[in-house]
Coordinates of C-alpha atoms and ligand atoms in Angstrom, one line a residue:
M28 CA -6.4 19.1 -16.1
D29 CA -3.1 20.4 -15.2
A30 CA -0.1 18.9 -16.9
T31 CA 1.6 16.3 -14.7
P32 CA 5.5 16.4 -14.5
F33 CA 7.8 13.5 -15.5
P34 CA 8.0 10.9 -14.1
F35 CA 4.2 10.8 -13.4
G36 CA 1.9 9.5 -15.7
P37 CA -1.3 11.5 -17.2
H38 CA -3.5 10.5 -14.6
A39 CA -1.5 10.9 -11.6
L40 CA -2.2 14.4 -10.4
P41 CA -5.7 14.1 -8.9
V42 CA -4.6 11.1 -6.9
L43 CA -1.3 12.9 -5.8
R44 CA -3.3 15.9 -4.6
R45 CA -5.9 13.8 -2.8
R46 CA -3.7 11.2 -1.0
Y47 CA 0.1 11.9 -1.4
L48 CA 1.1 15.4 -1.3
A49 CA 1.8 17.1 2.0
R50 CA -0.8 19.6 3.3
D51 CA -0.8 22.4 5.8
A52 CA -2.9 22.7 9.0
E53 CA -5.8 23.9 7.1
G54 CA -5.6 20.9 4.7
R55 CA -4.3 22.7 1.5
V56 CA -1.8 20.7 -0.6
V57 CA 1.4 22.6 0.0
E58 CA 3.7 20.5 -2.3
T59 CA 4.3 19.7 -5.9
P60 CA 4.9 16.1 -7.1
E61 CA 8.6 16.9 -7.7
Q62 CA 8.9 18.2 -3.9
M63 CA 7.3 15.1 -2.8
L64 CA 9.9 13.1 -4.2
A65 CA 12.7 15.6 -2.7
R66 CA 10.9 14.9 0.6
V67 CA 11.0 11.4 0.5
A68 CA 14.7 11.2 -0.7
G69 CA 15.6 13.6 2.1
A70 CA 14.0 11.6 4.6
V71 CA 15.0 8.3 3.7
A72 CA 18.7 9.4 3.2
R73 CA 18.7 10.3 6.9
G74 CA 18.8 6.5 7.4
E75 CA 22.7 6.9 6.2
E76 CA 23.7 9.0 9.0
P77 CA 24.5 6.3 11.7
W78 CA 27.1 5.0 9.3
G79 CA 28.1 7.7 6.9
G80 CA 27.1 11.0 8.7
A81 CA 25.8 13.9 7.2
A82 CA 28.2 13.8 4.1
A83 CA 26.9 10.2 3.2
A84 CA 23.4 11.3 3.9
R85 CA 23.7 14.1 1.3
E86 CA 25.3 11.8 -1.2
M87 CA 22.5 9.2 -0.9
E88 CA 19.7 11.9 -1.0
R89 CA 20.9 13.0 -4.6
A90 CA 21.2 9.2 -5.7
F91 CA 17.8 8.2 -4.3
L92 CA 16.2 11.3 -5.8
G93 CA 17.8 10.4 -9.1
L94 CA 16.6 7.0 -8.9
M95 CA 13.0 8.2 -8.4
S96 CA 12.8 11.2 -10.4
Q97 CA 14.0 9.3 -13.5
G98 CA 10.9 7.1 -13.1
L99 CA 13.1 4.0 -12.3
F100 CA 11.9 3.0 -8.9
L101 CA 9.1 3.9 -6.5
P102 CA 8.8 2.8 -2.8
N103 CA 5.1 1.8 -1.4
S104 CA 2.7 4.2 -0.9
P105 CA 2.9 4.8 2.7
T106 CA 6.7 6.0 2.1
L107 CA 5.6 8.4 -0.3
M108 CA 2.8 9.6 1.8
N109 CA 4.4 9.8 5.2
A110 CA 8.3 10.2 5.0
G111 CA 9.6 13.3 6.2
R112 CA 6.1 14.1 7.7
E113 CA 4.9 13.9 11.1
L114 CA 3.4 10.5 10.9
G115 CA 6.5 8.7 9.5
Q116 CA 5.0 5.4 9.1
L117 CA 6.3 4.0 6.0
S118 CA 5.5 0.2 5.8
A119 CA 2.8 -1.1 3.3
C120 CA 2.5 -4.5 5.0
F121 CA 1.7 -5.9 8.6
V122 CA 0.5 -9.4 10.2
I123 CA -0.9 -9.1 13.4
P124 CA -1.3 -12.2 15.8
V125 CA -4.8 -13.2 17.0
E126 CA -5.0 -15.8 19.8
D127 CA -7.7 -17.6 21.3
S128 CA -8.8 -15.3 23.8
L129 CA -11.2 -12.4 23.8
E130 CA -8.2 -10.1 25.0
S131 CA -5.9 -11.1 22.2
I132 CA -8.8 -10.6 19.7
F133 CA -9.6 -7.2 20.8
E134 CA -6.1 -6.3 21.5
A135 CA -5.7 -7.2 17.7
V136 CA -8.6 -5.1 16.8
K137 CA -7.0 -2.2 18.3
E138 CA -3.6 -2.6 16.8
T139 CA -5.2 -3.1 13.5
A140 CA -7.0 0.2 13.7
L141 CA -3.5 2.0 14.7
I142 CA -2.2 0.4 11.7
H143 CA -4.8 1.4 9.4
K144 CA -4.7 4.8 10.7
S145 CA -1.2 5.2 9.7
G146 CA -1.6 4.0 6.2
G147 CA -0.8 0.3 6.5
G148 CA -2.6 -2.9 5.6
T149 CA -2.9 -5.9 7.9
G150 CA -3.2 -9.7 7.5
F151 CA -4.3 -12.3 10.2
S152 CA -4.2 -16.0 10.6
F153 CA -7.6 -16.7 12.5
S154 CA -6.5 -20.6 12.7
H155 CA -5.9 -20.5 16.3
L156 CA -9.5 -19.3 17.4
R157 CA -11.7 -22.0 18.6
P158 CA -14.6 -22.8 16.4
A159 CA -18.1 -21.5 16.6
G160 CA -20.5 -23.2 19.2
D161 CA -17.0 -24.2 21.3
V162 CA -17.2 -24.1 24.8
V163 CA -15.9 -21.0 26.7
A164 CA -15.1 -22.1 30.2
S165 CA -15.1 -18.9 32.1
T166 CA -18.6 -18.0 31.1
R167 CA -19.8 -21.4 30.5
G168 CA -21.1 -19.8 27.0
V169 CA -20.2 -20.6 23.4
S170 CA -17.8 -19.1 21.0
S171 CA -18.8 -17.1 18.0
G172 CA -15.9 -18.6 15.9
P173 CA -13.5 -17.0 13.5
V174 CA -16.0 -15.7 10.7
S175 CA -18.0 -13.9 13.3
F176 CA -14.9 -12.1 14.8
M177 CA -13.7 -11.2 11.4
R178 CA -16.8 -8.8 11.1
V179 CA -15.6 -7.0 14.0
F180 CA -12.2 -6.2 12.3
D181 CA -14.2 -5.5 9.1
M182 CA -16.4 -2.9 10.8
A183 CA -13.3 -1.4 12.7
T184 CA -11.9 -1.1 9.2
E185 CA -14.9 0.6 7.9
A186 CA -15.0 3.2 10.9
V187 CA -11.2 4.1 10.6
K188 CA -10.3 6.0 7.6
Q189 CA -6.9 6.1 7.2
G190 CA -5.5 9.5 8.0
G191 CA -8.1 10.7 5.6
T192 CA -6.5 9.0 2.6
R193 CA -7.5 5.5 2.1
R194 CA -9.4 2.9 3.9
G195 CA -7.5 0.1 5.4
A196 CA -7.2 -3.5 3.7
N197 CA -7.0 -6.9 5.4
M198 CA -6.2 -10.3 4.6
G199 CA -8.0 -13.2 6.6
I200 CA -6.5 -16.5 6.7
L201 CA -7.8 -19.9 7.7
A202 CA -6.0 -23.1 7.9
V203 CA -7.8 -26.0 5.8
S204 CA -8.1 -28.1 9.0
H205 CA -10.0 -25.6 11.0
P206 CA -13.7 -26.9 11.9
D207 CA -15.0 -23.5 10.5
I208 CA -13.5 -23.7 7.2
E209 CA -16.8 -24.2 5.2
A210 CA -18.4 -21.2 6.7
F211 CA -15.1 -19.3 5.9
I212 CA -15.1 -20.3 2.4
A213 CA -18.7 -19.3 1.9
A214 CA -18.3 -16.1 4.0
K215 CA -17.8 -13.7 1.1
R216 CA -20.3 -15.3 -1.2
R217 CA -23.1 -12.7 -0.2
P218 CA -22.3 -9.3 -1.5
G219 CA -21.8 -6.7 1.4
V220 CA -20.2 -8.9 3.6
L221 CA -16.6 -8.5 4.7
E222 CA -15.9 -6.1 2.2
N223 CA -12.7 -4.9 3.7
F224 CA -11.4 -8.3 3.7
N225 CA -9.5 -10.5 1.1
I226 CA -9.9 -14.4 2.2
S227 CA -7.5 -17.1 1.6
V228 CA -7.5 -20.7 2.8
L229 CA -4.0 -22.0 3.8
V230 CA -3.9 -25.5 2.5
N231 CA -1.1 -27.9 2.9
D232 CA 0.4 -30.7 0.7
A233 CA -1.4 -33.3 2.7
F234 CA -4.7 -31.9 1.9
M235 CA -4.0 -31.4 -1.6
A236 CA -2.9 -35.2 -1.7
A237 CA -6.0 -36.2 0.0
A238 CA -8.2 -34.3 -2.3
R239 CA -6.4 -36.0 -5.3
A240 CA -7.0 -39.1 -3.8
D241 CA -10.5 -38.5 -2.8
G242 CA -9.8 -39.3 0.7
P243 CA -11.1 -38.2 4.1
W244 CA -9.9 -35.0 5.8
Q245 CA -10.0 -34.2 9.5
L246 CA -11.1 -30.9 10.8
V247 CA -9.3 -30.2 14.1
N248 CA -10.5 -27.8 17.0
P249 CA -7.2 -25.8 17.8
R250 CA -8.1 -25.4 21.3
D251 CA -7.7 -28.9 22.4
G252 CA -6.4 -30.8 19.0
A253 CA -9.4 -33.0 19.0
V254 CA -10.9 -34.1 15.8
A255 CA -14.1 -32.2 15.2
R256 CA -15.5 -33.9 12.1
T257 CA -14.1 -35.9 9.2
V258 CA -15.1 -34.5 5.8
S259 CA -14.2 -35.4 2.0
A260 CA -11.1 -33.5 1.1
A261 CA -12.3 -33.4 -2.5
G262 CA -15.5 -32.0 -1.5
L263 CA -13.8 -29.4 0.5
L264 CA -11.7 -28.3 -2.4
E265 CA -14.9 -28.3 -4.5
Q266 CA -16.5 -25.6 -2.2
M267 CA -13.3 -23.5 -2.6
V268 CA -13.5 -23.9 -6.2
Q269 CA -17.3 -23.1 -6.4
A270 CA -17.0 -19.9 -4.1
A271 CA -13.7 -18.9 -6.1
H272 CA -15.6 -19.2 -9.4
Q273 CA -18.6 -17.1 -8.0
S274 CA -16.8 -14.4 -6.3
G275 CA -13.1 -14.8 -6.9
E276 CA -12.5 -15.8 -3.3
P277 CA -11.1 -17.5 -1.4
G278 CA -7.6 -17.5 -2.8
L279 CA -5.2 -20.6 -1.7
A280 CA -2.1 -19.9 0.4
F281 CA 0.2 -23.0 0.1
Y282 CA 1.7 -23.8 3.4
E283 CA 4.9 -25.8 2.5
A284 CA 5.8 -23.3 -0.5
I285 CA 5.6 -20.5 1.7
N286 CA 7.5 -22.0 4.8
R287 CA 10.2 -23.6 2.4
G288 CA 10.9 -19.7 1.9
N289 CA 10.9 -19.0 5.4
P290 CA 14.3 -17.4 6.3
T291 CA 13.9 -17.7 10.0
P292 CA 11.9 -20.9 10.9
G293 CA 13.3 -20.7 14.5
L294 CA 11.2 -17.5 15.1
G295 CA 8.2 -19.8 13.9
P296 CA 6.0 -20.8 10.9
L297 CA 4.5 -18.5 8.5
E298 CA 0.8 -18.6 8.6
A299 CA -0.5 -15.3 7.2
T300 CA 0.3 -12.7 4.7
N301 CA -0.5 -9.0 3.9
P302 CA -3.9 -7.9 2.4
C303 CA -2.8 -8.8 -1.3
G304 CA -1.2 -12.0 -0.6
E305 CA 2.2 -11.3 -1.7
Q306 CA 3.9 -10.8 1.4
P307 CA 4.0 -13.6 4.1
L308 CA 5.1 -12.4 7.5
L309 CA 5.5 -13.6 11.2
P310 CA 3.5 -12.0 13.9
H311 CA 3.9 -8.4 14.2
E312 CA 6.5 -8.2 11.3
S313 CA 6.0 -5.4 8.8
C314 CA 7.6 -5.1 5.3
N315 CA 8.7 -2.2 3.1
L316 CA 8.2 -2.9 -0.6
G317 CA 9.5 -0.9 -3.6
S318 CA 9.1 -1.4 -7.5
L319 CA 11.5 -0.9 -10.5
V320 CA 9.8 0.3 -13.5
L321 CA 10.8 -2.4 -16.1
P322 CA 10.1 -0.3 -19.4
R323 CA 12.2 2.3 -18.3
F324 CA 15.2 0.1 -18.4
L325 CA 14.7 -0.7 -22.1
K326 CA 17.6 0.6 -24.2
D327 CA 18.1 -0.1 -27.8
G328 CA 15.3 -2.7 -28.1
E329 CA 17.0 -4.7 -24.9
V330 CA 16.8 -4.7 -21.2
D331 CA 19.8 -2.8 -20.0
F332 CA 20.7 -5.4 -17.2
P333 CA 23.9 -3.5 -15.9
T334 CA 21.6 -0.4 -15.2
L335 CA 18.8 -2.7 -13.9
E336 CA 21.2 -4.3 -11.4
E337 CA 22.5 -1.1 -10.3
A338 CA 19.2 0.4 -9.7
A339 CA 18.3 -2.8 -7.8
A340 CA 21.3 -2.3 -5.6
L341 CA 20.5 1.3 -4.8
A342 CA 16.8 0.4 -4.3
V343 CA 17.9 -2.3 -1.5
R344 CA 20.0 0.6 0.3
F345 CA 16.8 2.8 0.0
L346 CA 14.5 0.3 1.6
D347 CA 17.2 -0.6 4.3
D348 CA 17.4 3.1 5.1
V349 CA 13.4 3.2 5.3
I350 CA 13.6 0.5 8.2
E351 CA 16.1 3.1 9.9
I352 CA 13.6 6.1 9.9
N353 CA 10.5 4.3 10.0
R354 CA 8.3 5.3 12.9
H355 CA 6.6 1.9 13.6
P356 CA 2.9 2.0 14.7
L357 CA 3.5 -0.2 17.9
P358 CA 6.6 -1.1 19.9
Q359 CA 5.7 -4.9 19.0
V360 CA 5.9 -4.0 15.4
A361 CA 9.1 -2.3 16.0
R362 CA 10.7 -5.3 17.6
A363 CA 9.6 -7.8 15.2
S364 CA 10.6 -5.7 12.1
R365 CA 14.0 -4.8 13.3
L366 CA 14.8 -8.4 14.1
T367 CA 14.6 -9.6 10.5
R368 CA 14.6 -6.2 8.5
K369 CA 12.5 -7.6 5.7
I370 CA 12.2 -5.5 2.5
G371 CA 10.5 -6.4 -0.7
L372 CA 11.9 -5.0 -3.9
G373 CA 10.1 -6.0 -7.0
V374 CA 8.8 -4.7 -10.4
M375 CA 6.0 -3.0 -12.3
G376 CA 5.4 -2.5 -16.0
L377 CA 6.1 -5.8 -17.0
A378 CA 3.2 -5.7 -19.8
D379 CA 4.7 -2.3 -21.1
L380 CA 8.3 -3.9 -21.3
L381 CA 6.7 -6.9 -23.3
A382 CA 4.5 -4.8 -25.6
D383 CA 7.7 -2.7 -26.4
L384 CA 9.8 -5.8 -27.2
E385 CA 6.7 -6.9 -29.2
L386 CA 6.7 -10.2 -27.3
P387 CA 3.1 -11.7 -26.4
Y388 CA 2.6 -12.2 -22.7
D389 CA 1.7 -16.0 -23.2
S390 CA 4.9 -16.6 -25.1
P391 CA 7.6 -18.9 -23.8
E392 CA 10.0 -16.0 -24.6
A393 CA 8.1 -13.6 -22.4
A394 CA 8.1 -16.0 -19.2
A395 CA 11.8 -16.6 -20.0
L396 CA 12.7 -13.1 -20.0
G397 CA 10.6 -12.5 -17.0
R398 CA 12.6 -15.3 -15.2
E399 CA 15.9 -13.6 -16.1
V400 CA 14.7 -10.1 -15.2
M401 CA 13.7 -11.2 -11.8
A402 CA 16.8 -13.5 -11.2
R403 CA 19.0 -10.4 -12.3
I404 CA 17.1 -8.2 -9.8
A405 CA 17.1 -10.7 -7.0
A406 CA 21.1 -11.5 -7.3
A407 CA 21.9 -7.8 -7.4
A408 CA 19.5 -7.2 -4.5
R409 CA 21.1 -10.1 -2.4
A410 CA 24.4 -8.8 -2.9
A411 CA 23.5 -5.4 -2.0
S412 CA 22.0 -6.5 1.2
A413 CA 25.1 -8.8 2.1
E414 CA 27.4 -5.6 1.5
L415 CA 25.2 -3.6 3.8
G416 CA 25.3 -6.5 6.2
Q417 CA 29.1 -6.3 6.3
R418 CA 29.3 -2.6 6.7
R419 CA 26.1 -2.2 9.2
G420 CA 25.6 -5.3 10.6
S421 CA 23.6 -8.4 9.7
F422 CA 19.8 -8.5 10.9
P423 CA 19.7 -9.7 14.5
A424 CA 18.2 -13.0 13.7
F425 CA 20.7 -13.8 11.1
A426 CA 23.1 -16.3 12.9
A427 CA 20.0 -18.5 13.4
S428 CA 18.6 -18.2 10.0
R429 CA 18.9 -20.3 6.9
L430 CA 20.9 -17.5 5.3
A431 CA 23.6 -18.1 7.7
G432 CA 24.6 -21.4 5.8
G433 CA 25.6 -19.5 2.4
W434 CA 26.5 -16.0 3.5
S435 CA 28.7 -14.3 6.3
H436 CA 26.5 -11.2 6.4
M437 CA 23.1 -10.3 5.5
R438 CA 21.3 -7.2 6.2
N439 CA 17.8 -8.3 5.3
A440 CA 15.9 -11.6 6.1
T441 CA 14.2 -11.1 2.7
V442 CA 14.9 -8.5 0.0
T443 CA 12.4 -9.5 -2.9
T444 CA 8.5 -9.5 -3.2
V445 CA 6.4 -8.7 -6.4
A446 CA 3.8 -6.4 -5.1
P447 CA 0.4 -5.5 -7.0
T448 CA 1.6 -1.7 -7.4
G449 CA -2.2 -0.7 -7.9
T450 CA -1.8 3.1 -7.1
L451 CA 2.1 3.0 -7.9
S452 CA 1.4 1.9 -11.5
L453 CA -1.2 4.7 -11.8
L454 CA 1.0 7.4 -10.6
L455 CA 3.9 6.5 -13.3
G456 CA 1.3 5.6 -16.0
C457 CA 2.7 2.2 -16.4
S458 CA 1.2 -1.3 -16.4
S459 CA 0.7 -2.8 -12.9
G460 CA 3.2 -5.5 -11.3
I461 CA 3.7 -8.5 -13.6
E462 CA 0.2 -8.4 -14.8
P463 CA -0.9 -8.5 -18.6
Y464 CA -2.9 -5.5 -19.8
F465 CA -6.3 -5.9 -18.2
A466 CA -7.9 -3.9 -21.0
L467 CA -7.0 -1.5 -23.7
A468 CA -9.5 0.9 -22.8
Y469 CA -10.9 1.2 -19.4
T470 CA -11.9 3.6 -16.4
R471 CA -10.0 3.1 -13.4
R472 CA -12.0 3.5 -10.2
V473 CA -9.5 4.6 -8.1
L474 CA -11.0 7.6 -6.2
E475 CA -14.4 7.2 -4.9
E476 CA -16.3 10.1 -6.7
R477 CA -14.3 9.9 -10.0
D478 CA -13.6 7.5 -12.6
L479 CA -10.4 7.9 -14.8
V480 CA -10.8 7.0 -18.5
E481 CA -7.8 5.7 -20.4
F482 CA -6.9 4.1 -23.6
N483 CA -3.5 2.2 -23.6
P484 CA -1.0 4.7 -25.0
R485 CA 1.1 1.9 -26.4
F486 CA -1.7 0.6 -28.5
L487 CA -2.9 4.0 -29.6
A488 CA 0.6 4.7 -30.9
R489 CA 0.6 1.5 -32.9
L490 CA -3.0 2.0 -34.2
A491 CA -1.8 5.8 -35.2
A492 CA 1.3 4.3 -37.0
L493 CA -1.0 1.9 -39.1
G494 CA -3.3 4.8 -39.8
L495 CA -5.8 3.1 -37.8
D496 CA -6.6 5.5 -34.8
T497 CA -9.9 7.0 -36.1
P498 CA -12.9 8.0 -33.8
E499 CA -14.8 4.8 -35.3
Q500 CA -11.8 2.4 -34.2
R501 CA -11.5 4.2 -30.8
R502 CA -15.3 3.5 -30.1
T503 CA -14.9 0.0 -31.0
L504 CA -11.8 -0.1 -28.6
A505 CA -13.8 1.5 -25.9
A506 CA -16.8 -0.8 -26.3
S507 CA -14.9 -3.9 -26.2
G508 CA -11.8 -3.1 -24.1
N509 CA -9.5 -5.4 -26.4
A510 CA -8.1 -5.6 -29.9
T511 CA -10.1 -8.2 -31.4
A512 CA -12.8 -6.0 -33.2
I513 CA -10.3 -3.6 -34.5
Q514 CA -10.6 -3.7 -38.3
G515 CA -7.4 -4.3 -40.2
L516 CA -5.0 -4.8 -37.3
P517 CA -2.2 -7.4 -38.1
P518 CA -2.7 -10.6 -36.1
E519 CA 0.7 -10.3 -34.5
L520 CA -0.1 -7.0 -33.0
G521 CA -3.4 -8.6 -31.5
Q522 CA -1.2 -11.2 -29.9
V523 CA 1.1 -8.6 -28.4
F524 CA -1.8 -6.6 -27.0
A525 CA -3.9 -9.4 -25.9
T526 CA -5.5 -8.8 -22.7
A527 CA -5.8 -10.6 -19.3
H528 CA -8.9 -12.5 -20.2
E529 CA -7.8 -13.6 -23.6
I530 CA -4.4 -15.0 -22.2
D531 CA -4.6 -18.7 -21.3
P532 CA -4.7 -19.4 -17.5
E533 CA -1.7 -21.6 -18.0
A534 CA 0.3 -18.6 -19.2
H535 CA -0.7 -16.6 -16.3
L536 CA 0.6 -19.2 -13.8
A537 CA 3.8 -19.6 -16.3
M538 CA 4.7 -16.0 -15.6
Q539 CA 3.9 -16.1 -11.9
A540 CA 6.2 -19.2 -11.7
A541 CA 8.8 -17.2 -13.7
F542 CA 9.0 -14.5 -11.1
Q543 CA 8.4 -16.7 -7.9
A544 CA 11.7 -18.8 -9.0
S545 CA 13.9 -16.1 -7.7
T546 CA 11.7 -14.0 -5.5
D547 CA 12.2 -14.5 -1.6
N548 CA 8.5 -13.4 -0.6
G549 CA 5.5 -14.1 -2.7
V550 CA 4.4 -12.8 -6.1
S551 CA 1.1 -10.8 -6.6
K552 CA -0.8 -12.3 -9.6
T553 CA -4.4 -12.7 -10.5
V554 CA -5.4 -15.6 -13.0
N555 CA -8.0 -14.0 -14.9
L556 CA -10.6 -16.5 -16.6
D557 CA -13.2 -15.4 -19.2
A558 CA -17.0 -15.1 -18.1
Q559 CA -17.7 -18.6 -19.6
A560 CA -15.1 -20.5 -17.8
G561 CA -16.5 -23.3 -15.6
P562 CA -15.6 -24.3 -12.1
E563 CA -13.4 -27.2 -13.7
Q564 CA -11.1 -24.2 -14.8
V565 CA -10.8 -22.7 -11.5
R566 CA -10.0 -26.3 -10.2
R567 CA -7.4 -26.8 -12.7
V568 CA -5.7 -23.4 -12.0
F569 CA -5.7 -24.3 -8.1
T570 CA -3.9 -27.8 -8.7
R571 CA -1.6 -26.3 -11.3
A572 CA -0.5 -23.6 -8.9
H573 CA 0.2 -26.1 -6.1
A574 CA 2.1 -28.4 -8.5
L575 CA 4.1 -25.5 -9.7
G576 CA 5.3 -24.6 -6.2
L577 CA 3.7 -21.3 -6.1
K578 CA 3.2 -19.8 -2.8
G579 CA -0.4 -18.7 -3.3
V580 CA -3.1 -18.5 -6.2
T581 CA -6.2 -16.0 -7.0
V582 CA -8.6 -16.3 -9.6
F583 CA -11.0 -13.9 -10.9
R584 CA -13.5 -14.7 -13.5
S585 CA -14.8 -11.8 -15.6
G586 CA -18.0 -10.3 -14.4
C587 CA -18.2 -12.3 -11.3
R588 CA -19.2 -10.2 -8.2
G589 CA -16.2 -8.7 -6.3
R590 CA -14.3 -5.7 -5.8
Q591 CA -12.4 -4.5 -9.0
V592 CA -9.8 -2.1 -8.9
L593 CA -9.7 -1.9 -12.5
E594 CA -13.1 -2.1 -14.1
L595 CA -14.0 -2.4 -17.7
L596 CA -16.8 0.0 -18.4
P597 CA -18.0 1.1 -21.9
L598 CA -17.2 4.6 -22.3
P599 CA -19.8 7.2 -23.2
Ligands
ADP10 P1 0.7 0.5 -3.8 O1 0.7 0.7 -5.2 O2 -0.3 1.8 -3.3 O3 2.0 1.1 -3.2 P2 0.1 -2.0 -3.8 O4 -1.0 -2.3 -4.7 O5 1.4 -2.4 -4.5 O6 0.3 -0.6 -3.2 O7 -0.2 -2.9 -2.5 C1 1.0 -3.4 -1.6 C2 0.5 -3.7 -0.4 O8 0.3 -2.3 0.4 C3 -0.7 -4.5 -0.3 O9 -0.4 -5.8 -0.3 C4 -1.3 -4.1 1.1 O10 -0.4 -4.8 2.1 C5 -1.1 -2.7 1.2 N1 -2.1 -2.0 0.7 C6 -2.5 -1.6 -0.4 N2 -3.6 -1.0 -0.6 C7 -3.9 -0.7 0.7 C8 -5.2 -0.1 1.4 N3 -6.1 0.4 0.7 N4 -5.0 0.2 2.7 C9 -4.1 -0.6 3.3 N5 -3.1 -1.4 2.8 C10 -3.0 -1.3 1.6

């Protein structure tokens, strides 16, 4: 395999070539990874021109390129793929409204296809659709209901390969009070159905209280507000628990927690998120994400906070410039996105940072460090957005927003989001988002026809230092994927390199909460459970996540069915 230049990781090149690097009309790759970063820096810096002219653009181009080529920051995939190229669509996340009419449903299918073609992912609230079997006045027929219409979106997604790069991803959300909620919860229990969807139930505090008190729960037809049925709240929660235990879905999205963080309630409530759940958005809003690479901010065994804060401020400027140059796929998206100018700066590589510091992921020190890191990033990002607001003008909906109380200017309604960084972390060879290591040896199933085999380089280095990196030990590691079977390993090191399934669910939630504390939008996180975990553990994770005030929760039990981006496979 060709050598990959810094800052890219050892397995980046095939992915870059297949999906990111520019091609000519014949489809031949015509740029190097370094040229890709230069293209992105140059294109994004054009966003400076309205304020500082060409000179400012040149200066910021250098700054942006420095930030990326030192491996400190990367924007979300569509920005890397499309900036400075014909398509020019730079956002990862969209929410498309679906109203209770055939016109609206199929308009949304069309909008979805156009967004997928441009590299974005889409989320929907299906809560406004009348239930299956309900009357349709104009035809005297009956409606097929949300779950059935979701299949139309699913098939459209299947058919539209995104500019030849990646297939689209969707989030389907249904309110817990919808009469079709039981069918929705069970929708993905059979394999092969709605494979291009993640699904989440939007639950509210009243429902969680009713479930706790074993009380009744009313299912309400959104068409006329009539109570369709009354069910047991605990019974309904149990259906979610059983389905999530079996298949990892649905996740839960917490209505009040999400809407406490809604900066512009005057524009309406937040009812849907992007595909991976970390970005709640209003109808037709989009969001540009970017992530700081935590292990690269270590200096002399400590996090270099001044450098981290400086990078956060520069990243905010980058992401705000992305809004300037973004070619939105639809006029409605352009309008809604420019009204609030949402951006989402987050992190990747937390597990690497903790391993370098020899802090076990499940230690209170690790959660405290996570909390501080995100608080410092968030404060620097917020201050940078306020300064941009002063120079360039606040986002148009600022005056009526919740931010107007505490600030005189603000360029962006939200500034922070913790993304999954599924592909970005692969490009940089770091751990993804704020997740612990999934395994210490695994194949990454990223490209359709190719698996990438990887050992955790930090763990290998530690084994080598202890004289334990032998073919025998590597085979052991490859077979189990974790450190427990390695002979002669000091127990502290086993704790530092504990993998996702070995970490107590409570510690997963504690880390999610530590980052959520100062994140404007949501935090992408999966709570992994080991194969033997019973439904009661899923139930406990759901109720704890709600009690902690998290915006959402997803569980994944080892070995249960479902799409796994990271898959543990024994090596040959
Ligand atoms: P990346 O690492 O490629 O930048 P992430 O894994 O951080 O992306 O995901 C961030 C967001 O990007 C997701 O929540 C979703 O909105 C969008 N996204 C991710 N994968 C896809 C995909 N295959 N198709 C469309 N959108 C996607």
